[in-house]
Amino acid sequence: MRSTTSRGIVSILAGTAMISALLAVPGAAASAQPVETARTLKSAQAVKSVKAVKSARTENSASAYGPPDEKARARALDLATRYLSSGQAALERSPDDRFGKPKAVFGAGGLQFLSFPRTYRGLPVYGGDVNFMISRDGGTLHHTTSAQRAEIDVSVTPTVDKAKASSIALATAGAGAAVRSATLVVHASGATPRTAWDVVTEGRTSVGVPTGKHVFVDATGGKVLESWDTVRHGVGHSNYNGDPVRFDTSQVEGGYALTDPSRPGISCGPRTGSFDGSDDEWGDGSGTDLETACVDTMFAAQRQWDMLREWTGRDGIDGQGNGVPATVGWDFANATYSRTGIWMGRNSANTRQMTPMDVVGHEYGHGVYDFSGSGGMGNGGWMAAMNESTGDILGAMLEHYVGHPDSLDEPDYLVGEEVNLFGTGPIRNMYDPSRIDDHPNCFSQTAPDAHVGAGAQNHWFYLLAEGSNPTNGNPASPTCDGERVTGIGIRKAGQIFVNALQMKSVSWGPEAARLATVRTAQALFPTSCAEIKAVKAAWSAVNVPPQPGEVVVECPQETFDLSVSPGSGSVPAGNAVRAEIRTSSTQSPPPVIELTSTGAPEGVAVNIEPTKVTAGGTAAVTISTRIDARPGVYRLQLIGRAAAFTQSATYELTVTAPLPKLPMAVNPSTLTLDGELKGAATVTTGPAGGPPIVVRLAASGLPAGMTATFTPVDITPGDRSALAIAATRQTPPGTYQVTLTATGPVSATTTLTVRVPEPDPRPKDWRAWTRYKAGDLVTYGGKTYRCRQAHTSQPDWTPPRTPVLWSRV
């Protein structure tokens, strides 16, 4: 008896709450999420309604990596095993099916993914794997998938022998290929399961790159059911990661090797031989040097490993702590991946090696796709296009994780715009794929070529990460349904995407990916509906409609606007700039907004005060740079969160080289005031030809009655200023240390010693053209006179002749 279903891919789990209750583990937290309620739609499909709890939720920690403990792993295994034994119709299980030991991969926050291989009367079942997504505590089953579409009822005795199947496979594989293995299996990913030979061939391309092809040959009629190559090709950006760049190497006898000491499988070398060195210093920084190509490859591979761990919780490329080696120097304009390694070529102009950060990220992204879920990369169609897109997405995630400045390879959503692979600019555009050779923005019934078709899922990811109308400086993105999409940020988008890949079956497609990403968003963000809503909206915006078993969300309206003024600033390393965050909202009462920032590179610190404001309020932002901060242009994200709603604004920070120290001197350094309590000095800054900046001069530490005047008060390095010091009779006699300061982008100080003499008690001789004040004593003609009123003396205003001005003592 054979039962069939019209499903292209089985979504075994129709209702999380139902399954959790059905298979609850005694003593475990196996109940459904408390925010969910059952609901029936007009279509009579069983769905769920999620109403977000308006309480504070736990945000992503610094690292998403956190495997569950042994007890939780055991509970998850028990939950999945009992489900496989439960006789669920969706499993398409026959009495002769058996399930083997599962592959376990842990995702963000300890989310558990188990993939069980299936056999039928001893034969492996291609497409029969069952994939589970289970909560960290092992008590809640979030989602289950399998590519098998019908119960198996076939003979396990072939009528086409191995030799005949191998011959048929070699004709498909091409000239020069050889058979590596031929295994009798049940091919169950099609509408009707069939006994087949899985023939694996191996060979090399015309430029010598290894190939490996799976060819499934019907064991009863000799027809080729399916074939696909384990080698995938990709392209990306081509530039460097700065000089110097630091990465991990291994110490070996006699020196060092380009082998990662803590990330198993990650290494780099040329096509023949190896790179080694005695001083652990590698490459010359040029675009054609192969050792430099390995430097860039190692840097990117290590940062991608770290990004996967910190952002998505994945341990290594395969999810189980392993990677694959890289080889550079291949003579083709491309880069390729297989399970045995990645092979990096050069651009068509042969001026740069294809080893910049997101080209490497793209190739290792194929590895993430390959090792996820049921494994494999598919046989064409949308599955192949989504594999190619996965490389683009992982490359973009890596760019944003590293956060290079514009002078290197800044985070963006273009593919190949800098390497100029074929001399025509970027080869793919993630925010608007149609801008390049009319690549499709949206999914359709018929999948195009993999590299062209990658645009549809790329577009979905951009909309999920940035939205259709970003406010952070990224470009607007059209939607196929004309609706607006609000992004959730690339880190959350990547976390959902990479973890959902663990539900991949051998017949992966956009509909299955939609359901898996919605379920993953629900599992990762159980107390928020914004992420689920964004995932659904982004899929609808690329023509992938809602799927059976999908959750329905109802989100509270927590809305506000956020901006930063000014939106950009420039600062020499070692200095700081300031800005202001401004918020507003029409909501009553206005929400309380928590303010944070991301994107600050090494040596740059962002301080926000206060960190919480009520909408309508402002916050001061101080961006400080260390003297060793790398010059460049950085896009800092200032983020506001209120419950499930997030807004962000971009501040473009330009860090320039640190300014030299400004020498400053005063001559003379010690100044004694004259009898009129006046003195002059010259202030110099320099040297001449210094940085084109303006500093303002000032004096401090002046005693009562003393003034200091600079002419001019604003100078540039190399200029001079005349300093006039004047005291009055109210200035106490003594020696004073006056601090002279130059302030501006840089500052400098020097000290002037000022001596105010004791007043001379003896009267002075009267002189013309002299300013006298009341009480001053003078001598004239041997007699002493006292000034009666202030005046400036004239030649004929001698004391004897002007009794109104002078009186004899």
mmCIF file of N, CA and C in Angstrom, residues 31-134:
data_model
loop_
_atom_site.group_PDB
_atom_site.id
_atom_site.type_symbol
_atom_site.label_atom_id
_atom_site.label_comp_id
_atom_site.label_asym_id
_atom_site.label_seq_id
_atom_site.Cartn_x
_atom_site.Cartn_y
_atom_site.Cartn_z
ATOM 1 N N SER A 31 6.233 22.656 27.295
ATOM 2 C CA SER A 31 4.993 23.296 26.882
ATOM 3 C C SER A 31 5.231 24.285 25.762
ATOM 4 N N ALA A 32 4.149 24.679 25.100
ATOM 5 C CA ALA A 32 4.260 25.652 24.019
ATOM 6 C C ALA A 32 4.643 27.006 24.572
ATOM 7 N N GLN A 33 5.092 27.892 23.694
ATOM 8 C CA GLN A 33 5.460 29.239 24.117
ATOM 9 C C GLN A 33 4.233 29.914 24.718
ATOM 10 N N PRO A 34 4.364 30.599 25.871
ATOM 11 C CA PRO A 34 3.204 31.172 26.535
ATOM 12 C C PRO A 34 2.533 32.284 25.758
ATOM 13 N N VAL A 35 3.191 32.788 24.699
ATOM 14 C CA VAL A 35 2.602 33.903 23.956
ATOM 15 C C VAL A 35 1.750 33.427 22.791
ATOM 16 N N GLU A 36 1.549 32.101 22.632
ATOM 17 C CA GLU A 36 0.848 31.583 21.472
ATOM 18 C C GLU A 36 -0.563 31.140 21.835
ATOM 19 N N THR A 37 -1.506 31.307 20.915
ATOM 20 C CA THR A 37 -2.859 30.811 21.090
ATOM 21 C C THR A 37 -3.303 30.159 19.797
ATOM 22 N N ALA A 38 -4.179 29.152 19.884
ATOM 23 C CA ALA A 38 -4.649 28.467 18.687
ATOM 24 C C ALA A 38 -5.690 29.324 17.973
ATOM 25 N N ARG A 39 -5.757 29.163 16.657
ATOM 26 C CA ARG A 39 -6.679 29.972 15.877
ATOM 27 C C ARG A 39 -6.927 29.268 14.548
ATOM 28 N N THR A 40 -8.125 29.419 13.976
ATOM 29 C CA THR A 40 -8.462 28.798 12.699
ATOM 30 C C THR A 40 -8.710 29.889 11.673
ATOM 31 N N LEU A 41 -8.094 29.757 10.497
ATOM 32 C CA LEU A 41 -8.284 30.713 9.417
ATOM 33 C C LEU A 41 -9.369 30.218 8.478
ATOM 34 N N LYS A 42 -9.825 31.102 7.572
ATOM 35 C CA LYS A 42 -10.851 30.725 6.603
ATOM 36 C C LYS A 42 -10.414 29.581 5.727
ATOM 37 N N SER A 43 -9.090 29.441 5.521
ATOM 38 C CA SER A 43 -8.594 28.353 4.678
ATOM 39 C C SER A 43 -8.631 27.028 5.398
ATOM 40 N N ALA A 44 -9.041 27.029 6.680
ATOM 41 C CA ALA A 44 -9.115 25.827 7.514
ATOM 42 C C ALA A 44 -7.763 25.239 7.815
ATOM 43 N N GLN A 45 -6.675 25.976 7.483
ATOM 44 C CA GLN A 45 -5.336 25.508 7.838
ATOM 45 C C GLN A 45 -5.108 25.768 9.319
ATOM 46 N N ALA A 46 -4.468 24.814 9.968
ATOM 47 C CA ALA A 46 -4.129 25.008 11.380
ATOM 48 C C ALA A 46 -2.929 25.920 11.464
ATOM 49 N N VAL A 47 -3.118 27.089 12.042
ATOM 50 C CA VAL A 47 -2.026 28.034 12.200
ATOM 51 C C VAL A 47 -2.018 28.513 13.636
ATOM 52 N N LYS A 48 -1.088 29.403 13.928
ATOM 53 C CA LYS A 48 -1.000 29.945 15.273
ATOM 54 C C LYS A 48 -0.969 31.454 15.218
ATOM 55 N N SER A 49 -1.449 32.053 16.290
ATOM 56 C CA SER A 49 -1.381 33.505 16.428
ATOM 57 C C SER A 49 -0.409 33.825 17.535
ATOM 58 N N VAL A 50 0.503 34.712 17.225
ATOM 59 C CA VAL A 50 1.487 35.122 18.220
ATOM 60 C C VAL A 50 1.219 36.562 18.594
ATOM 61 N N LYS A 51 1.043 36.831 19.860
ATOM 62 C CA LYS A 51 0.872 38.196 20.341
ATOM 63 C C LYS A 51 2.083 38.512 21.196
ATOM 64 N N ALA A 52 2.872 39.462 20.769
ATOM 65 C CA ALA A 52 4.143 39.725 21.439
ATOM 66 C C ALA A 52 3.908 40.233 22.844
ATOM 67 N N VAL A 53 4.665 39.721 23.785
ATOM 68 C CA VAL A 53 4.638 40.208 25.149
ATOM 69 C C VAL A 53 5.393 41.522 25.208
ATOM 70 N N LYS A 54 4.774 42.583 25.765
ATOM 71 C CA LYS A 54 5.381 43.907 25.740
ATOM 72 C C LYS A 54 6.316 44.098 26.928
ATOM 73 N N SER A 55 6.970 43.031 27.316
ATOM 74 C CA SER A 55 7.968 43.150 28.373
ATOM 75 C C SER A 55 9.339 43.164 27.746
ATOM 76 N N ALA A 56 10.311 43.550 28.550
ATOM 77 C CA ALA A 56 11.682 43.606 28.021
ATOM 78 C C ALA A 56 12.125 42.214 27.650
ATOM 79 N N ARG A 57 12.769 42.083 26.515
ATOM 80 C CA ARG A 57 13.260 40.799 26.084
ATOM 81 C C ARG A 57 14.774 40.808 26.087
ATOM 82 N N THR A 58 15.332 39.617 26.184
ATOM 83 C CA THR A 58 16.779 39.502 26.209
ATOM 84 C C THR A 58 17.328 39.688 24.819
ATOM 85 N N GLU A 59 18.218 40.641 24.635
ATOM 86 C CA GLU A 59 18.817 40.896 23.331
ATOM 87 C C GLU A 59 19.974 39.938 23.104
ATOM 88 N N ASN A 60 20.484 39.936 21.874
ATOM 89 C CA ASN A 60 21.632 39.110 21.566
ATOM 90 C C ASN A 60 22.784 39.484 22.472
ATOM 91 N N SER A 61 23.418 38.465 23.046
ATOM 92 C CA SER A 61 24.601 38.719 23.850
ATOM 93 C C SER A 61 25.782 38.921 22.917
ATOM 94 N N ALA A 62 26.965 39.174 23.510
ATOM 95 C CA ALA A 62 28.138 39.396 22.676
ATOM 96 C C ALA A 62 28.395 38.195 21.788
ATOM 97 N N SER A 63 28.040 37.006 22.258
ATOM 98 C CA SER A 63 28.227 35.811 21.441
ATOM 99 C C SER A 63 26.962 34.984 21.467
ATOM 100 N N ALA A 64 26.488 34.559 20.278
ATOM 101 C CA ALA A 64 25.298 33.712 20.202
ATOM 102 C C ALA A 64 25.642 32.257 20.479
ATOM 103 N N TYR A 65 26.928 31.928 20.570
ATOM 104 C CA TYR A 65 27.334 30.535 20.723
ATOM 105 C C TYR A 65 27.123 30.104 22.166
ATOM 106 N N GLY A 66 26.402 29.026 22.381
ATOM 107 C CA GLY A 66 26.168 28.515 23.730
ATOM 108 C C GLY A 66 25.501 27.164 23.648
ATOM 109 N N PRO A 67 26.266 26.077 23.422
ATOM 110 C CA PRO A 67 25.664 24.752 23.268
ATOM 111 C C PRO A 67 24.891 24.345 24.511
ATOM 112 N N PRO A 68 23.827 23.559 24.358
ATOM 113 C CA PRO A 68 23.071 23.075 25.519
ATOM 114 C C PRO A 68 23.885 22.060 26.313
ATOM 115 N N ASP A 69 23.462 21.811 27.542
ATOM 116 C CA ASP A 69 24.187 20.835 28.353
ATOM 117 C C ASP A 69 23.792 19.414 27.943
ATOM 118 N N GLU A 70 24.455 18.442 28.550
ATOM 119 C CA GLU A 70 24.249 17.043 28.152
ATOM 120 C C GLU A 70 22.815 16.591 28.413
ATOM 121 N N LYS A 71 22.218 17.040 29.518
ATOM 122 C CA LYS A 71 20.851 16.628 29.816
ATOM 123 C C LYS A 71 19.883 17.167 28.770
ATOM 124 N N ALA A 72 20.090 18.414 28.365
ATOM 125 C CA ALA A 72 19.215 18.997 27.343
ATOM 126 C C ALA A 72 19.388 18.276 26.011
ATOM 127 N N ARG A 73 20.625 17.897 25.686
ATOM 128 C CA ARG A 73 20.854 17.147 24.445
ATOM 129 C C ARG A 73 20.130 15.801 24.489
ATOM 130 N N ALA A 74 20.187 15.162 25.652
ATOM 131 C CA ALA A 74 19.522 13.860 25.791
ATOM 132 C C ALA A 74 18.010 14.020 25.660
ATOM 133 N N ARG A 75 17.448 15.091 26.229
ATOM 134 C CA ARG A 75 15.998 15.313 26.113
ATOM 135 C C ARG A 75 15.606 15.549 24.658
ATOM 136 N N ALA A 76 16.426 16.316 23.933
ATOM 137 C CA ALA A 76 16.122 16.571 22.527
ATOM 138 C C ALA A 76 16.167 15.282 21.718
ATOM 139 N N LEU A 77 17.167 14.466 21.972
ATOM 140 C CA LEU A 77 17.276 13.189 21.260
ATOM 141 C C LEU A 77 16.076 12.302 21.565
ATOM 142 N N ASP A 78 15.657 12.290 22.836
ATOM 143 C CA ASP A 78 14.507 11.478 23.219
ATOM 144 C C ASP A 78 13.240 11.997 22.556
ATOM 145 N N LEU A 79 13.061 13.321 22.532
ATOM 146 C CA LEU A 79 11.882 13.917 21.908
ATOM 147 C C LEU A 79 11.815 13.565 20.424
ATOM 148 N N ALA A 80 12.934 13.715 19.713
ATOM 149 C CA ALA A 80 12.949 13.415 18.282
ATOM 150 C C ALA A 80 12.751 11.923 18.022
ATOM 151 N N THR A 81 13.386 11.096 18.824
ATOM 152 C CA THR A 81 13.277 9.647 18.623
ATOM 153 C C THR A 81 11.843 9.176 18.824
ATOM 154 N N ARG A 82 11.171 9.690 19.845
ATOM 155 C CA ARG A 82 9.776 9.293 20.069
ATOM 156 C C ARG A 82 8.860 9.815 18.968
ATOM 157 N N TYR A 83 9.217 10.965 18.406
ATOM 158 C CA TYR A 83 8.426 11.455 17.285
ATOM 159 C C TYR A 83 8.572 10.530 16.075
ATOM 160 N N LEU A 84 9.812 10.092 15.805
ATOM 161 C CA LEU A 84 10.029 9.181 14.677
ATOM 162 C C LEU A 84 9.291 7.854 14.870
ATOM 163 N N SER A 85 9.042 7.480 16.135
ATOM 164 C CA SER A 85 8.363 6.214 16.423
ATOM 165 C C SER A 85 6.858 6.374 16.580
ATOM 166 N N SER A 86 6.375 7.617 16.395
ATOM 167 C CA SER A 86 4.982 7.889 16.725
ATOM 168 C C SER A 86 3.997 7.536 15.624
ATOM 169 N N GLY A 87 4.510 7.188 14.435
ATOM 170 C CA GLY A 87 3.614 6.845 13.338
ATOM 171 C C GLY A 87 2.960 8.041 12.672
ATOM 172 N N GLN A 88 3.594 9.202 12.750
ATOM 173 C CA GLN A 88 3.041 10.395 12.106
ATOM 174 C C GLN A 88 2.953 10.187 10.595
ATOM 175 N N ALA A 89 1.790 10.500 10.008
ATOM 176 C CA ALA A 89 1.594 10.285 8.569
ATOM 177 C C ALA A 89 2.567 11.106 7.744
ATOM 178 N N ALA A 90 2.942 12.279 8.246
ATOM 179 C CA ALA A 90 3.798 13.160 7.468
ATOM 180 C C ALA A 90 5.202 12.603 7.286
ATOM 181 N N LEU A 91 5.574 11.621 8.095
ATOM 182 C CA LEU A 91 6.900 11.022 7.952
ATOM 183 C C LEU A 91 6.992 10.150 6.706
ATOM 184 N N GLU A 92 5.879 9.738 6.124
ATOM 185 C CA GLU A 92 5.868 8.807 4.988
ATOM 186 C C GLU A 92 6.663 7.551 5.328
ATOM 187 N N ARG A 93 6.485 7.072 6.557
ATOM 188 C CA ARG A 93 7.302 5.948 7.026
ATOM 189 C C ARG A 93 6.656 4.618 6.658
ATOM 190 N N SER A 94 7.493 3.734 6.135
ATOM 191 C CA SER A 94 7.021 2.380 5.843
ATOM 192 C C SER A 94 7.491 1.438 6.959
ATOM 193 N N PRO A 95 6.926 0.242 7.051
ATOM 194 C CA PRO A 95 7.360 -0.704 8.086
ATOM 195 C C PRO A 95 8.829 -1.092 7.966
ATOM 196 N N ASP A 96 9.410 -0.919 6.785
ATOM 197 C CA ASP A 96 10.806 -1.326 6.578
ATOM 198 C C ASP A 96 11.790 -0.164 6.735
ATOM 199 N N ASP A 97 11.297 1.009 7.139
ATOM 200 C CA ASP A 97 12.186 2.160 7.355
ATOM 201 C C ASP A 97 12.900 2.034 8.698
ATOM 202 N N ARG A 98 14.128 2.468 8.724
ATOM 203 C CA ARG A 98 14.894 2.567 9.962
ATOM 204 C C ARG A 98 15.623 3.907 9.955
ATOM 205 N N PHE A 99 15.862 4.476 11.143
ATOM 206 C CA PHE A 99 16.563 5.750 11.264
ATOM 207 C C PHE A 99 17.868 5.553 12.034
ATOM 208 N N GLY A 100 18.928 6.158 11.510
ATOM 209 C CA GLY A 100 20.246 5.998 12.099
ATOM 210 C C GLY A 100 20.574 7.068 13.130
ATOM 211 N N LYS A 101 21.827 7.073 13.554
ATOM 212 C CA LYS A 101 22.308 8.047 14.539
ATOM 213 C C LYS A 101 22.273 9.443 13.919
ATOM 214 N N PRO A 102 21.708 10.402 14.622
ATOM 215 C CA PRO A 102 21.566 11.735 14.013
ATOM 216 C C PRO A 102 22.856 12.549 14.057
ATOM 217 N N LYS A 103 22.969 13.469 13.110
ATOM 218 C CA LYS A 103 24.001 14.516 13.169
ATOM 219 C C LYS A 103 23.429 15.656 13.983
ATOM 220 N N ALA A 104 24.180 16.121 14.973
ATOM 221 C CA ALA A 104 23.710 17.200 15.845
ATOM 222 C C ALA A 104 24.502 18.470 15.573
ATOM 223 N N VAL A 105 23.796 19.561 15.362
ATOM 224 C CA VAL A 105 24.400 20.884 15.185
ATOM 225 C C VAL A 105 23.660 21.845 16.106
ATOM 226 N N PHE A 106 24.408 22.741 16.751
ATOM 227 C CA PHE A 106 23.798 23.686 17.677
ATOM 228 C C PHE A 106 23.837 25.085 17.075
ATOM 229 N N GLY A 107 22.733 25.800 17.246
ATOM 230 C CA GLY A 107 22.618 27.128 16.668
ATOM 231 C C GLY A 107 22.592 28.214 17.713
ATOM 232 N N ALA A 108 22.050 29.353 17.337
ATOM 233 C CA ALA A 108 22.045 30.524 18.205
ATOM 234 C C ALA A 108 21.343 30.221 19.516
ATOM 235 N N GLY A 109 21.991 30.600 20.622
ATOM 236 C CA GLY A 109 21.396 30.415 21.939
ATOM 237 C C GLY A 109 21.193 28.968 22.319
ATOM 238 N N GLY A 110 21.897 28.036 21.656
ATOM 239 C CA GLY A 110 21.774 26.631 22.003
ATOM 240 C C GLY A 110 20.652 25.903 21.300
ATOM 241 N N LEU A 111 20.006 26.541 20.307
ATOM 242 C CA LEU A 111 18.969 25.867 19.528
ATOM 243 C C LEU A 111 19.556 24.569 18.964
ATOM 244 N N GLN A 112 18.814 23.447 19.079
ATOM 245 C CA GLN A 112 19.344 22.134 18.691
ATOM 246 C C GLN A 112 18.755 21.689 17.348
ATOM 247 N N PHE A 113 19.633 21.228 16.460
ATOM 248 C CA PHE A 113 19.223 20.705 15.160
ATOM 249 C C PHE A 113 19.717 19.265 15.044
ATOM 250 N N LEU A 114 18.795 18.348 14.832
ATOM 251 C CA LEU A 114 19.128 16.933 14.671
ATOM 252 C C LEU A 114 18.688 16.483 13.284
ATOM 253 N N SER A 115 19.585 15.790 12.582
ATOM 254 C CA SER A 115 19.269 15.290 11.244
ATOM 255 C C SER A 115 19.460 13.775 11.238
ATOM 256 N N PHE A 116 18.344 13.030 11.092
ATOM 257 C CA PHE A 116 18.368 11.570 11.146
ATOM 258 C C PHE A 116 18.410 10.988 9.734
ATOM 259 N N PRO A 117 19.423 10.170 9.400
ATOM 260 C CA PRO A 117 19.426 9.474 8.107
ATOM 261 C C PRO A 117 18.431 8.310 8.135
ATOM 262 N N ARG A 118 17.856 7.994 6.975
ATOM 263 C CA ARG A 118 16.869 6.922 6.866
ATOM 264 C C ARG A 118 17.411 5.802 5.979
ATOM 265 N N THR A 119 17.107 4.588 6.320
ATOM 266 C CA THR A 119 17.378 3.447 5.438
ATOM 267 C C THR A 119 16.070 2.691 5.186
ATOM 268 N N TYR A 120 16.036 1.984 4.053
ATOM 269 C CA TYR A 120 14.886 1.155 3.706
ATOM 270 C C TYR A 120 15.410 -0.240 3.372
ATOM 271 N N ARG A 121 15.084 -1.185 4.197
ATOM 272 C CA ARG A 121 15.555 -2.567 4.029
ATOM 273 C C ARG A 121 17.068 -2.585 3.799
ATOM 274 N N GLY A 122 17.745 -1.742 4.566
ATOM 275 C CA GLY A 122 19.203 -1.715 4.541
ATOM 276 C C GLY A 122 19.822 -0.750 3.554
ATOM 277 N N LEU A 123 19.032 -0.185 2.637
ATOM 278 C CA LEU A 123 19.574 0.750 1.653
ATOM 279 C C LEU A 123 19.434 2.186 2.148
ATOM 280 N N PRO A 124 20.469 3.024 1.982
ATOM 281 C CA PRO A 124 20.327 4.438 2.318
ATOM 282 C C PRO A 124 19.229 5.074 1.475
ATOM 283 N N VAL A 125 18.475 5.990 2.078
ATOM 284 C CA VAL A 125 17.381 6.662 1.369
ATOM 285 C C VAL A 125 17.810 8.103 1.098
ATOM 286 N N TYR A 126 18.073 8.396 -0.176
ATOM 287 C CA TYR A 126 18.406 9.767 -0.570
ATOM 288 C C TYR A 126 17.136 10.603 -0.543
ATOM 289 N N GLY A 127 17.138 11.672 0.294
ATOM 290 C CA GLY A 127 15.956 12.505 0.463
ATOM 291 C C GLY A 127 15.113 12.104 1.647
ATOM 292 N N GLY A 128 15.469 11.010 2.311
ATOM 293 C CA GLY A 128 14.661 10.528 3.426
ATOM 294 C C GLY A 128 15.060 11.070 4.782
ATOM 295 N N ASP A 129 16.141 11.831 4.862
ATOM 296 C CA ASP A 129 16.555 12.399 6.137
ATOM 297 C C ASP A 129 15.421 13.192 6.770
ATOM 298 N N VAL A 130 15.328 13.139 8.094
ATOM 299 C CA VAL A 130 14.338 13.923 8.830
ATOM 300 C C VAL A 130 15.097 14.901 9.721
ATOM 301 N N ASN A 131 14.800 16.187 9.564
ATOM 302 C CA ASN A 131 15.518 17.250 10.277
ATOM 303 C C ASN A 131 14.623 17.867 11.341
ATOM 304 N N PHE A 132 15.164 18.015 12.549
ATOM 305 C CA PHE A 132 14.411 18.556 13.672
ATOM 306 C C PHE A 132 15.030 19.861 14.162
ATOM 307 N N MET A 133 14.191 20.834 14.505
ATOM 308 C CA MET A 133 14.611 22.036 15.229
ATOM 309 C C MET A 133 13.959 21.960 16.614
ATOM 310 N N ILE A 134 14.811 21.897 17.660
ATOM 311 C CA ILE A 134 14.331 21.682 19.027
ATOM 312 C C ILE A 134 14.926 22.761 19.927
#
